[in-house]
Short mmCIF file of C-alpha atoms in Angstrom, two decimals:
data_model
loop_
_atom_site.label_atom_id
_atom_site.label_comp_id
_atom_site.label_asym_id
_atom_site.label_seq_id
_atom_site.Cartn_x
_atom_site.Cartn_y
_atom_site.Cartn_z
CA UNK A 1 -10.21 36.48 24.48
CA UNK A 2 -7.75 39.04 23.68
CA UNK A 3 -6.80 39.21 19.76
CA UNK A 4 -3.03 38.72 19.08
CA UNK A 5 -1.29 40.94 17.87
CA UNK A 6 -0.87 41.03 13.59
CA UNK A 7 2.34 40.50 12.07
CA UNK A 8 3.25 39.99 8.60
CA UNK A 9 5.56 38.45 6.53
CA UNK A 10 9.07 36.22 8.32
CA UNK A 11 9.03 38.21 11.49
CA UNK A 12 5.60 36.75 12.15
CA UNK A 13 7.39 33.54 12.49
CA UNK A 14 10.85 33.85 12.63
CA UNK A 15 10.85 36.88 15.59
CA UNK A 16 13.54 40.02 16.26
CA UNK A 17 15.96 38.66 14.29
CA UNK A 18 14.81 39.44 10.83
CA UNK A 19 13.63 42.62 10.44
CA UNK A 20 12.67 42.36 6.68
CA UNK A 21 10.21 40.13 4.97
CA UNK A 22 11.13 38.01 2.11
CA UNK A 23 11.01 37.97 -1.33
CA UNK A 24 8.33 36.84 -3.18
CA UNK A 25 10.64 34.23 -4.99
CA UNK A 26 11.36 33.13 -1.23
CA UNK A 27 8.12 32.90 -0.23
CA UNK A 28 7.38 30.35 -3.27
CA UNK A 29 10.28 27.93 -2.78
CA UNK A 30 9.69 28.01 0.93
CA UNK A 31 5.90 27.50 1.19
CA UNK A 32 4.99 23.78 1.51
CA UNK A 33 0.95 24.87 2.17
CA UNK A 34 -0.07 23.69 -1.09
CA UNK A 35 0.60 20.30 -0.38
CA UNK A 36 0.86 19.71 3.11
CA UNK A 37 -2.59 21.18 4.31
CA UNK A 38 -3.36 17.17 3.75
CA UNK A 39 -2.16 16.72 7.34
CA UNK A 40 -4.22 19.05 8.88
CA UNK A 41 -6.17 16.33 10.88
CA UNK A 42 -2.90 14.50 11.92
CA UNK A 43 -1.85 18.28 12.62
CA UNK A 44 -4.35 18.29 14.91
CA UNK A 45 -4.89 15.65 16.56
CA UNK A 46 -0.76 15.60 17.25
CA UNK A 47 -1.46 18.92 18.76
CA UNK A 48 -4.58 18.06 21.12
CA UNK A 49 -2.11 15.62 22.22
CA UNK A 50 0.71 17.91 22.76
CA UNK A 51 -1.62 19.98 24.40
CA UNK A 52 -3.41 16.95 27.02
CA UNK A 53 -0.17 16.21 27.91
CA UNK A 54 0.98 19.48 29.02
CA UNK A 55 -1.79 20.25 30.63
CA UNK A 56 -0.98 16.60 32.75
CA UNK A 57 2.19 17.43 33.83
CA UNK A 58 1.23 21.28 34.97
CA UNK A 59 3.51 22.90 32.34
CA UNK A 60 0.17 24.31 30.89
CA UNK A 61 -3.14 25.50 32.93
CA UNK A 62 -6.14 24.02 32.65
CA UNK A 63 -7.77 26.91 31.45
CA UNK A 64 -4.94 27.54 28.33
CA UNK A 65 -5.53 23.83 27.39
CA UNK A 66 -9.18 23.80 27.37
CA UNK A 67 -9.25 27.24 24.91
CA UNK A 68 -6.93 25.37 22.85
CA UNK A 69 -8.68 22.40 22.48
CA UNK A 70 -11.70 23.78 21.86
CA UNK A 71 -9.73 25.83 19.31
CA UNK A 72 -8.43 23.34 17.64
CA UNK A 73 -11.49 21.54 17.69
CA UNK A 74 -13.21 24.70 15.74
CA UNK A 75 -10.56 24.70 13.40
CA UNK A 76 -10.76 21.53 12.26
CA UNK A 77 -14.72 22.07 11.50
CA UNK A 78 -13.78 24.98 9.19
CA UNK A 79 -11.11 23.02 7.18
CA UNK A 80 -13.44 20.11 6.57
CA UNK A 81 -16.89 22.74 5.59
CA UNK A 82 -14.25 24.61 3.59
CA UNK A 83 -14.54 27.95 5.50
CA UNK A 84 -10.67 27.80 6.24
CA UNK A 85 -8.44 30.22 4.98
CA UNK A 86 -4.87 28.82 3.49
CA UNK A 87 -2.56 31.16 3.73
CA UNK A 88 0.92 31.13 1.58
CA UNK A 89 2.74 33.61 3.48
CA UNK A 90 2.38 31.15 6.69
CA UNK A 91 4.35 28.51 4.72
CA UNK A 92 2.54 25.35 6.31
CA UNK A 93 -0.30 23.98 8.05
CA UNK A 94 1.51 24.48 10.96
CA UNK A 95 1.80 27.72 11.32
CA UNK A 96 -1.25 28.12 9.20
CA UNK A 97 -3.44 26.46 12.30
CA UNK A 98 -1.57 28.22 14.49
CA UNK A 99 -2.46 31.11 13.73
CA UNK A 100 -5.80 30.58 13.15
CA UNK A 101 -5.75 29.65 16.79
CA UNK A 102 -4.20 32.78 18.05
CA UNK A 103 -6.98 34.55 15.96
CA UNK A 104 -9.55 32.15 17.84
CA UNK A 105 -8.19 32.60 21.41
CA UNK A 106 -5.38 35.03 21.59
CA UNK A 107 -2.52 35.13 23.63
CA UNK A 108 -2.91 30.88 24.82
CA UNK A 109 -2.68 29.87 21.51
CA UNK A 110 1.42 30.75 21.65
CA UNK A 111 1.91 28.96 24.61
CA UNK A 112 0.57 25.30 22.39
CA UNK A 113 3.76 25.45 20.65
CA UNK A 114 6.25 24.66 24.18
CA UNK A 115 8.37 22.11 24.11
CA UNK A 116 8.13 21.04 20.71
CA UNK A 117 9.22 21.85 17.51
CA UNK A 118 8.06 22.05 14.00
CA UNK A 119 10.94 19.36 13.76
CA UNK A 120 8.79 17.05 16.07
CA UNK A 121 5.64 18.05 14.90
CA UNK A 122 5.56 17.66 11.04
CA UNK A 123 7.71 14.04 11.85
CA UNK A 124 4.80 13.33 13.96
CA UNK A 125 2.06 14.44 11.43
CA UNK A 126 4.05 12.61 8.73
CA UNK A 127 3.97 9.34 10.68
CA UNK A 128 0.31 9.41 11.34
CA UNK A 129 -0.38 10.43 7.61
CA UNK A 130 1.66 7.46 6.25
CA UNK A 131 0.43 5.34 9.27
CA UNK A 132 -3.15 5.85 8.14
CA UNK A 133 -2.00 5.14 4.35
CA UNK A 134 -0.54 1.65 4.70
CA UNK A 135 -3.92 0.70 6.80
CA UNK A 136 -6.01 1.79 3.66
CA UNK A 137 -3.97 0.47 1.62
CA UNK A 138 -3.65 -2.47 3.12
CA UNK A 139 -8.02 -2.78 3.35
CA UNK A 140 -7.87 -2.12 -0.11
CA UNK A 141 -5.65 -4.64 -0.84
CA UNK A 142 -7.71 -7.55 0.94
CA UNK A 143 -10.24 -6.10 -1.07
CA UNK A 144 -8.31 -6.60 -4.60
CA UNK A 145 -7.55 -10.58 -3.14
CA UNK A 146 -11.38 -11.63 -2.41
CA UNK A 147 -12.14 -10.52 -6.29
CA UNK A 148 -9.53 -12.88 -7.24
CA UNK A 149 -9.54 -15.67 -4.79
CA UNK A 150 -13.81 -15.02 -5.95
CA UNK A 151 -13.23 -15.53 -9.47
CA UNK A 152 -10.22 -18.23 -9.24
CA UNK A 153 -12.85 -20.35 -7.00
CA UNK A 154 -15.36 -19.81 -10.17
CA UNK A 155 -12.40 -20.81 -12.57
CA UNK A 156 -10.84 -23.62 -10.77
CA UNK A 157 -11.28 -26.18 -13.58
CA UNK A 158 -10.66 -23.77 -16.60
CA UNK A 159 -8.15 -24.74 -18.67
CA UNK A 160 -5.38 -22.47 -19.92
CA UNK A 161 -2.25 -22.20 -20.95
CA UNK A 162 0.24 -21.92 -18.91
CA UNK A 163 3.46 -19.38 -20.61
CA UNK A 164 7.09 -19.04 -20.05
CA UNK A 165 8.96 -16.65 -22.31
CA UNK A 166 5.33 -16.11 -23.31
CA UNK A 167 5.35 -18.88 -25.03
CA UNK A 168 2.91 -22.10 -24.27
CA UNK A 169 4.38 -24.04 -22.17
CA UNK A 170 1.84 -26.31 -19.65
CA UNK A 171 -1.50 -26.60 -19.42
CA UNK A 172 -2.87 -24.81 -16.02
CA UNK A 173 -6.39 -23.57 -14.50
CA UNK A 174 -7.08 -19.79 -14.80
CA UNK A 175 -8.00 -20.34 -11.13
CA UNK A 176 -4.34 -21.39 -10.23
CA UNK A 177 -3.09 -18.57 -12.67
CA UNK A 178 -5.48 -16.01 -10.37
CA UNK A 179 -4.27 -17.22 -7.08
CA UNK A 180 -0.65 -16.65 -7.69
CA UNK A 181 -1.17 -12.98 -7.71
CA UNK A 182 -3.26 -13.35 -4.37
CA UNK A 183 -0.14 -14.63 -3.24
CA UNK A 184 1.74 -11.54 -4.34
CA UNK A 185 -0.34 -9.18 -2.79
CA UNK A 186 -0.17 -11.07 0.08
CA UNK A 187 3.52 -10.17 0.02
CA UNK A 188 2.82 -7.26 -0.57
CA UNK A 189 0.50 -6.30 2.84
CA UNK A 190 3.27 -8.23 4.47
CA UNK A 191 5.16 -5.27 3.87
CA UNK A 192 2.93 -2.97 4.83
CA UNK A 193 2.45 -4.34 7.81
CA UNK A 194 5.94 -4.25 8.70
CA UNK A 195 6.23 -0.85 7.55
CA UNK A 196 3.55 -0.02 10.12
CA UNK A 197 4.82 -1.80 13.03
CA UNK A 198 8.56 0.11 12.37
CA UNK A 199 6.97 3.96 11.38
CA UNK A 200 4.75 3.37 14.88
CA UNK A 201 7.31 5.48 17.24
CA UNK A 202 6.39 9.22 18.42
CA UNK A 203 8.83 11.48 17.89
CA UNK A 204 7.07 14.12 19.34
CA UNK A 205 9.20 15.68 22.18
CA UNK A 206 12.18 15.29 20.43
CA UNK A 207 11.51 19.07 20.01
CA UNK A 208 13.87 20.58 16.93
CA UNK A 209 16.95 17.69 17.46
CA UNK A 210 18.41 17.56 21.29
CA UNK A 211 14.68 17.10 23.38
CA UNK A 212 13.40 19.55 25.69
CA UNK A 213 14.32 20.95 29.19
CA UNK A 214 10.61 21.00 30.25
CA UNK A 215 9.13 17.99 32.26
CA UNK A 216 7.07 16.64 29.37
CA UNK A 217 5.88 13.14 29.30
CA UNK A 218 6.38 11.14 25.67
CA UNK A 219 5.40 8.29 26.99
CA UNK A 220 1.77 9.54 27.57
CA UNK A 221 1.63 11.59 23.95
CA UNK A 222 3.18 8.28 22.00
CA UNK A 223 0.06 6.25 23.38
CA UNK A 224 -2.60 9.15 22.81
CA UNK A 225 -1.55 9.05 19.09
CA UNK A 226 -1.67 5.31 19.03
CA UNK A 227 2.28 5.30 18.90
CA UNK A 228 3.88 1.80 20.45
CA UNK A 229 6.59 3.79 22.31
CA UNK A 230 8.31 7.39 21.96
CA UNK A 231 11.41 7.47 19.54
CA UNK A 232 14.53 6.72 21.74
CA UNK A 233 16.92 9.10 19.73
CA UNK A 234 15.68 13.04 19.39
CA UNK A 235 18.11 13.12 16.83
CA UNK A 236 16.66 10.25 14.27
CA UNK A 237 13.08 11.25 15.87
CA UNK A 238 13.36 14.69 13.42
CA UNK A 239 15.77 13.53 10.29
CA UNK A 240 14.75 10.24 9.32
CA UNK A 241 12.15 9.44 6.53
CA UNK A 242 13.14 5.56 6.14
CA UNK A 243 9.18 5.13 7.28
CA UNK A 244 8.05 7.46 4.23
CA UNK A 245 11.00 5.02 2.16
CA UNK A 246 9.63 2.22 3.40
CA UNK A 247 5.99 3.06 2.06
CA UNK A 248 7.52 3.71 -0.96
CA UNK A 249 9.41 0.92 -1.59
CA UNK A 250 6.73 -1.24 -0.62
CA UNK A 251 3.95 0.77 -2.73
CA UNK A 252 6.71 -0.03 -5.63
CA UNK A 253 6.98 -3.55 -5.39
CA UNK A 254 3.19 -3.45 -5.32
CA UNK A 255 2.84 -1.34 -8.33
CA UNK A 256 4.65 -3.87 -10.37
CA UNK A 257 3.10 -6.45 -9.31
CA UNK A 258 -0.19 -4.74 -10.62
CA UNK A 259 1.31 -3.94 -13.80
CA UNK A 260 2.23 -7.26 -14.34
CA UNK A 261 -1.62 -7.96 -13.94
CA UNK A 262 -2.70 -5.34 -15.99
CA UNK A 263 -0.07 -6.31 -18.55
CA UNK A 264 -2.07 -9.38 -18.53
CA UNK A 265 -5.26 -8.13 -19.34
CA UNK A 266 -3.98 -6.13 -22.10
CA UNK A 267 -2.83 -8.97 -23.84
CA UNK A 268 -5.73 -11.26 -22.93
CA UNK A 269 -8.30 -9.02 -23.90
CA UNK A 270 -7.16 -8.59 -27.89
CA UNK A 271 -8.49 -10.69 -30.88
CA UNK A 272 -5.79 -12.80 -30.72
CA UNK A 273 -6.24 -14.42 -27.19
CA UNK A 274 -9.67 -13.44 -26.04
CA UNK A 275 -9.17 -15.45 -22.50
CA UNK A 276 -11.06 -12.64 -20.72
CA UNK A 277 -13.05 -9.53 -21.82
CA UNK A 278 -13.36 -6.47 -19.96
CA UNK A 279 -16.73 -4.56 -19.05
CA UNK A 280 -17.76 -1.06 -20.39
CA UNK A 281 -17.00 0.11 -16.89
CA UNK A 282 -13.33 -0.14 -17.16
CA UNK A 283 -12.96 -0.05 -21.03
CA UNK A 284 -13.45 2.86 -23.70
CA UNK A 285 -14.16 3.12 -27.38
CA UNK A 286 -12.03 4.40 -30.52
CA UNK A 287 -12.64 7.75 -32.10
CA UNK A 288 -12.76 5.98 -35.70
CA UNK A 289 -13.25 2.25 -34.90
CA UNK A 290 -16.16 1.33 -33.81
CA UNK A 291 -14.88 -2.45 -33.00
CA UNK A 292 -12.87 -1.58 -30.59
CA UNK A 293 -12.86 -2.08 -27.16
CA UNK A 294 -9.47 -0.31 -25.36
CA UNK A 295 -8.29 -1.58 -22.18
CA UNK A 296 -7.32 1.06 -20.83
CA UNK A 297 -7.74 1.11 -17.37
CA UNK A 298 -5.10 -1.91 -17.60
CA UNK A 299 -2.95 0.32 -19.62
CA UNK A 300 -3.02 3.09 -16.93
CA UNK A 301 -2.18 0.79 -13.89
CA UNK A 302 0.38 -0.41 -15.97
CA UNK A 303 1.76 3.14 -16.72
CA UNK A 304 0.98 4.20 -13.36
CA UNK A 305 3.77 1.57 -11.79
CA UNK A 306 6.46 4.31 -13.26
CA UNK A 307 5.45 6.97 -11.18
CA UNK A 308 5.17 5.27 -7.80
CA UNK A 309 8.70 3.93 -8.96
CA UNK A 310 10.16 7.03 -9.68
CA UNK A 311 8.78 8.80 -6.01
CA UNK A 312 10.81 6.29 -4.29
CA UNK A 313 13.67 7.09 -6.35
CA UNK A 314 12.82 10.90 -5.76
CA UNK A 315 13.15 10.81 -2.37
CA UNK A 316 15.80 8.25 -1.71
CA UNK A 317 17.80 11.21 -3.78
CA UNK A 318 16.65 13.87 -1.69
CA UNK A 319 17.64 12.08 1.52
CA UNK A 320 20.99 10.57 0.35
CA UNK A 321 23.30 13.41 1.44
CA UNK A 322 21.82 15.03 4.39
CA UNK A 323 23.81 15.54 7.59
CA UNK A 324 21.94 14.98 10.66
CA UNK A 325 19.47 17.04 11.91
CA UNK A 326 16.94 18.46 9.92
CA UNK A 327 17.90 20.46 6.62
CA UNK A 328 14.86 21.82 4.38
CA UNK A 329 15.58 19.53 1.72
CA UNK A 330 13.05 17.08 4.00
CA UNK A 331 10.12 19.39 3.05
CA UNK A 332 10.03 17.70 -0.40
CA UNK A 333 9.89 14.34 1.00
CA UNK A 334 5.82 14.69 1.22
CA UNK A 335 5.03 15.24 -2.71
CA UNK A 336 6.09 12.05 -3.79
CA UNK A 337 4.83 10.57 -0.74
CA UNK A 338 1.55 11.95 -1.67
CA UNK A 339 1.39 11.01 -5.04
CA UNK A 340 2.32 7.27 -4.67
CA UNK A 341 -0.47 7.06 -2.00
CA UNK A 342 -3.15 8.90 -4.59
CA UNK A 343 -1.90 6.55 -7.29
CA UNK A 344 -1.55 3.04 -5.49
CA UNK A 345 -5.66 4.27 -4.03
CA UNK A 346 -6.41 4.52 -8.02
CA UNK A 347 -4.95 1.95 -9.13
CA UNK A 348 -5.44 -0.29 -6.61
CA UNK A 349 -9.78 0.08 -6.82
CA UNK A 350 -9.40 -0.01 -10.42
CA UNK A 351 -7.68 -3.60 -10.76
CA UNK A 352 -10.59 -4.76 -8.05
CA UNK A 353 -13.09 -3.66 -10.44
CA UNK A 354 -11.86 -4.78 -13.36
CA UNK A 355 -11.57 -8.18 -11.67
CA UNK A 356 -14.84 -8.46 -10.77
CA UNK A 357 -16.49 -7.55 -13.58
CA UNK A 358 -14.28 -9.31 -16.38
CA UNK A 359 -15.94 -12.82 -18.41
CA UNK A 360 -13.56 -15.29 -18.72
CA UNK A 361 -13.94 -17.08 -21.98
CA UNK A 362 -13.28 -20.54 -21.08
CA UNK A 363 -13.96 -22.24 -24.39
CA UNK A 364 -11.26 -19.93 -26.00
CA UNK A 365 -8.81 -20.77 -22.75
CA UNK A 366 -9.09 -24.91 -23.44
CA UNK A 367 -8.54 -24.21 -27.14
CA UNK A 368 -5.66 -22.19 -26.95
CA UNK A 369 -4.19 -24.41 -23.77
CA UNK A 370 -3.52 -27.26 -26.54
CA UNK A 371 -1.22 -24.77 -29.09
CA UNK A 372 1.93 -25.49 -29.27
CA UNK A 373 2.06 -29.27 -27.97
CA UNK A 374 1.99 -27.91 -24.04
CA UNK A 375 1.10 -31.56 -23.01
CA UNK A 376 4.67 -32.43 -24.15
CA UNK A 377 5.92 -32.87 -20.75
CA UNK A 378 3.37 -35.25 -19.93
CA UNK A 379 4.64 -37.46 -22.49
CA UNK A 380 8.37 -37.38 -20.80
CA UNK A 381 7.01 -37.74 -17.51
CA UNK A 382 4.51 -40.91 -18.34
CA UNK A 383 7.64 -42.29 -20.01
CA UNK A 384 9.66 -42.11 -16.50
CA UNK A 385 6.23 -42.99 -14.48
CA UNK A 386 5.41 -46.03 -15.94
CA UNK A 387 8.32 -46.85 -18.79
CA UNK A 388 11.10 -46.75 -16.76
CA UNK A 389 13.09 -44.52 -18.74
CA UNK A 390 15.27 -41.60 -17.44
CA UNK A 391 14.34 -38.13 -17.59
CA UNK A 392 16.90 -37.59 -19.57
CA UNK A 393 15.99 -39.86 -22.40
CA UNK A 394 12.43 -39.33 -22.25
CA UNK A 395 13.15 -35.59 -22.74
CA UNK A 396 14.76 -36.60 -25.58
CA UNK A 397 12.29 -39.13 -26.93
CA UNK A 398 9.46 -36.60 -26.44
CA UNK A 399 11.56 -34.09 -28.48
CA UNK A 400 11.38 -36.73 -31.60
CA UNK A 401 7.28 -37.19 -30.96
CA UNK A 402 7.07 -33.18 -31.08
CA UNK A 403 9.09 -32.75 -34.07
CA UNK A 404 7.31 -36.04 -35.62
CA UNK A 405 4.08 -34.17 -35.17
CA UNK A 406 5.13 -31.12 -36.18
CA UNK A 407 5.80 -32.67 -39.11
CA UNK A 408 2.86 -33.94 -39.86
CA UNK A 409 0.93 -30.89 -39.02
CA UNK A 410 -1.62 -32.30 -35.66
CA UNK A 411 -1.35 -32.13 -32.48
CA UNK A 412 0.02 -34.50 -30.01
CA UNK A 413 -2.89 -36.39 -29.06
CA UNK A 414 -3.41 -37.00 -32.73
CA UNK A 415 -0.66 -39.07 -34.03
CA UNK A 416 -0.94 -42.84 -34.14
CA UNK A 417 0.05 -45.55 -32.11
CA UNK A 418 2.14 -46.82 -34.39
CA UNK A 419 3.83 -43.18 -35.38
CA UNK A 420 4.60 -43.37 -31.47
CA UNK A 421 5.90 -46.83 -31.32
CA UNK A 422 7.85 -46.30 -34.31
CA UNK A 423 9.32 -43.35 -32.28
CA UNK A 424 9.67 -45.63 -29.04
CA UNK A 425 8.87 -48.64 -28.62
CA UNK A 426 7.93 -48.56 -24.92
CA UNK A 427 5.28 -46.54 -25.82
CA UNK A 428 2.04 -47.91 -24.82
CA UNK A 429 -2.16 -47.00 -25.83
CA UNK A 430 -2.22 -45.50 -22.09
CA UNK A 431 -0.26 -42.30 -22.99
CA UNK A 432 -3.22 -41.15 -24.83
CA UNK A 433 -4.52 -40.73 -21.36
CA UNK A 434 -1.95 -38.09 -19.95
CA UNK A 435 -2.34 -35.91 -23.60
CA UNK A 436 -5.56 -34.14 -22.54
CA UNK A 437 -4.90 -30.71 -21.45
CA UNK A 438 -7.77 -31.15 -18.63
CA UNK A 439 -5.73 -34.86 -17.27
CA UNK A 440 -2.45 -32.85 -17.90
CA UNK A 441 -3.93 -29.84 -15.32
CA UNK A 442 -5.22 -32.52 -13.19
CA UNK A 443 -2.28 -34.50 -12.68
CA UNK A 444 -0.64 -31.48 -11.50
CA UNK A 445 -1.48 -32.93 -7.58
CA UNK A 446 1.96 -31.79 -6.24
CA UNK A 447 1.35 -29.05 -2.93
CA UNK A 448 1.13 -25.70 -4.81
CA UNK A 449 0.01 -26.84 -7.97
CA UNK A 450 -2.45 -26.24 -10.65
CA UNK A 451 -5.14 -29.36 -9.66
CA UNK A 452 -8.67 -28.13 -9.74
CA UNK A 453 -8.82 -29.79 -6.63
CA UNK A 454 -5.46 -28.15 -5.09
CA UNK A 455 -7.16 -24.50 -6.36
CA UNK A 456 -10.07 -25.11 -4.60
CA UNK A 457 -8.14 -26.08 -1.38
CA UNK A 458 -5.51 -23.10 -2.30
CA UNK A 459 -8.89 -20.47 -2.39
CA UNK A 460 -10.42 -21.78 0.92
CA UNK A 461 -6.68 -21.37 2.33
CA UNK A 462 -6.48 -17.90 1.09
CA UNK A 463 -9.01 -17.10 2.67
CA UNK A 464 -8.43 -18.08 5.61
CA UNK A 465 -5.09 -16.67 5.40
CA UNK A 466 -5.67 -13.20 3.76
CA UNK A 467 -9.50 -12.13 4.44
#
């Protein structure tokens, strides 16, 4: 194969028109090859598409498209051993391959680049990249819900407090307090999913905004790269990023949602609650107390949440303003894309881990779920169930039994008959029955509640529904 000729600096890319290179401030602000060599394979594989298809509908020979296959096939080997040479001056790992290729197999490689566009391509590469995210995250995912649907099923009949304002409020099981986050990231993979099933349109062909007078075929590139159908509009094939939003926003409600979980841990692992304790795996050591135990894989997730928050942010601001087509504001829209994606994989296997390995104290969990008289509204609702008397009034009656005990410095369940009676005088020996934190949790019966028996039913529905 004949060797292409060398050229250096813009004319290499841009042609006759400029006849000077740029500066070497230029060259930094308008290089993107640090970061975006991460598509290489969708880079690829976009292109051996391009490339079939041209070949299909005689726009390219048969011999061209074989050299360039086999070219980009060899290029792909050196990336991944390492042997590739990144180059800054090329900008991106477009023109980066590319010219690797021409290097390869001369004067075919320019002839990969007709009808299409850098426009097209990186939208393409982009799509496949984030494509291939939400799928991993969404395995990972799954993964993070059979640890907790695993250890819920363990903990179905562990009692616990249940908090609002984080303050006591009803008994619960730590299996029902589990599952309600397997519901969340349930949501969550809902939205991935969705995500997916709007990013999965080609847009390459759209070439750099108005399409291409050459008799290409989308139809047949769109289902080589897995697409569902070519983009309809070349315009909103090249200058949207609402798929790379999407990802975002969705890998933001998700990083809250494992904050909130690692907020949890945080606070259940100190001296004070001790409902759970972390393994040396996913906990470190102080540099002058030897007692502790740090949780700071928890603390990370929950720190981590800000940065996945603030790349949606980043982008929405880069995109807010731009005109139709393409402007080169859009190159930074793969940074933040990148980082949420590295941070939600982190974060993400961390929580799983954490989940599986943590010991639930369950002594410590039934002592703590009968603080602060959580069984109250068990006394209001046996005085409706069986008294007869109004919500209203039994709220208030049960107010006067709290206060009574309060006063007297025990617990519900310890005050006597009389005390009660003296309070109400509908009150009968059988309340003593509802006053247990385990009968409280287990009267709890209702479709979605906190039952042993309904989070055992809840776990084998999860997964059924999830896994």
């Amino acid at each position: 194969m004949t060797k292409a000729p060398e050229q250096t600096g813009a004319s290499a890319m841009w042609g006759g028109r400029f006849a000077g290179g740029p500066s070497a401030v230029m060259q930094r602000i308008n290089a993107s090859i640090d970061f975006d060599k991460r598509l290489y394979a969708q880079d690829i594989r976009g292109s051996k598409a391009h490339c079939a298809m041209l070949v299909e509908t005689g726009i390219l020979s048969a011999e061209d498209g074989a050299a360039i296959q086999n070219g980009l096939e060899r290029i792909r080997q050196e990336i991944e051993s390492g042997q590739f040479v990144f180059r800054t001056e090329l900008e991106d790992i477009h023109m980066n391959i590319e010219a690797r290729l021409a290097e390869l197999i001369g004067d075919a490689a320019g002839r990969l680049h007709t009808a299409r566009s850098r426009n097209d391509q990186v939208a393409t590469d982009f799509r496949l990249w984030v494509r291939d995210v939400l799928d991993g995250m969404n395995g990972a995912l799954k993964d993070l819900q059979a640890a907790l649907i695993d250890k819920a099923q363990a903990h179905a009949d562990a009692v616990m407090p249940g908090f609002t304002h984080l303050q006591a409020a009803q008994p619960v099981t730590f299996g029902h307090h589990l599952l309600a986050y397997v519901e969340m990231f349930g949501r969550d993979r809902g939205r991935l999913h969705d995500a997916r099933a709007r990013l999965n349109e080609c847009p390459l062909g759209a070439a750099a905004l108005a399409g291409t007078p050459f008799p290409i075929d989308r139809h047949q590139t769109a289902r080589e790269l897995g697409f569902d159908r070519p983009s309809a509009n070349s315009l909103d094939a090249v200058s949207d990023r609402d798929f790379a939003l999407e990802f975002l926003a969705a890998a933001a409600i998700c990083a809250v949602h494992l904050s909130r979980l690692a907020e949890e841990l945080v606070i259940w692992t100190t001296a004070q609650f001790r409902f759970v304790t972390l393994s040396d795996a996913f906990t470190t050591g102080s540099s002058i107390m030897p007692q502790k135990r740090n949780p700071d894989a928890a603390e990370l997730i929950r720190a981590k949440a800000g940065r996945v928050i603030g790349d949606l942010n980043a982008l929405l601001v880069v995109m807010k303003g731009l005109p139709l087509a393409y402007s080169k504001d859009m190159q930074d829209d793969k940074e933040p894309v990148f980082e949420a994606a590295d941070t939600m994989e982190l974060s993400i296997a961390a929580m799983t881990g954490m989940i599986r390995d943590l010991s639930v104290n369950t002594l410590r969990l039934k002592e703590a779920a009968g603080a602060g008289f959580t069984t109250a509204t068990d006394i209001a609702d046996w005085l409706v169930r069986v008294a007869g008397v109004p919500f209203r009034q039994a709220h208030h009656i049960t107010g006067r039994i709290v206060r009574l005990a309060e006063e007297q410095g025990c617990g519900l369940e310890d005050l006597s008959l009389i005390d009660l009676q003296a309070v109400d005088p509908r009150v009968t020996g059988e309340l003593y029955g509802v006053l247990g934190t385990e009968a409280s949790a287990a009267s709890r019966t209702s479709f979605g509640g906190t039952a042993p028996a309904n989070v055992i039913a809840a776990a084998k529905a999860a997964r059924q529904r999830f896994l």
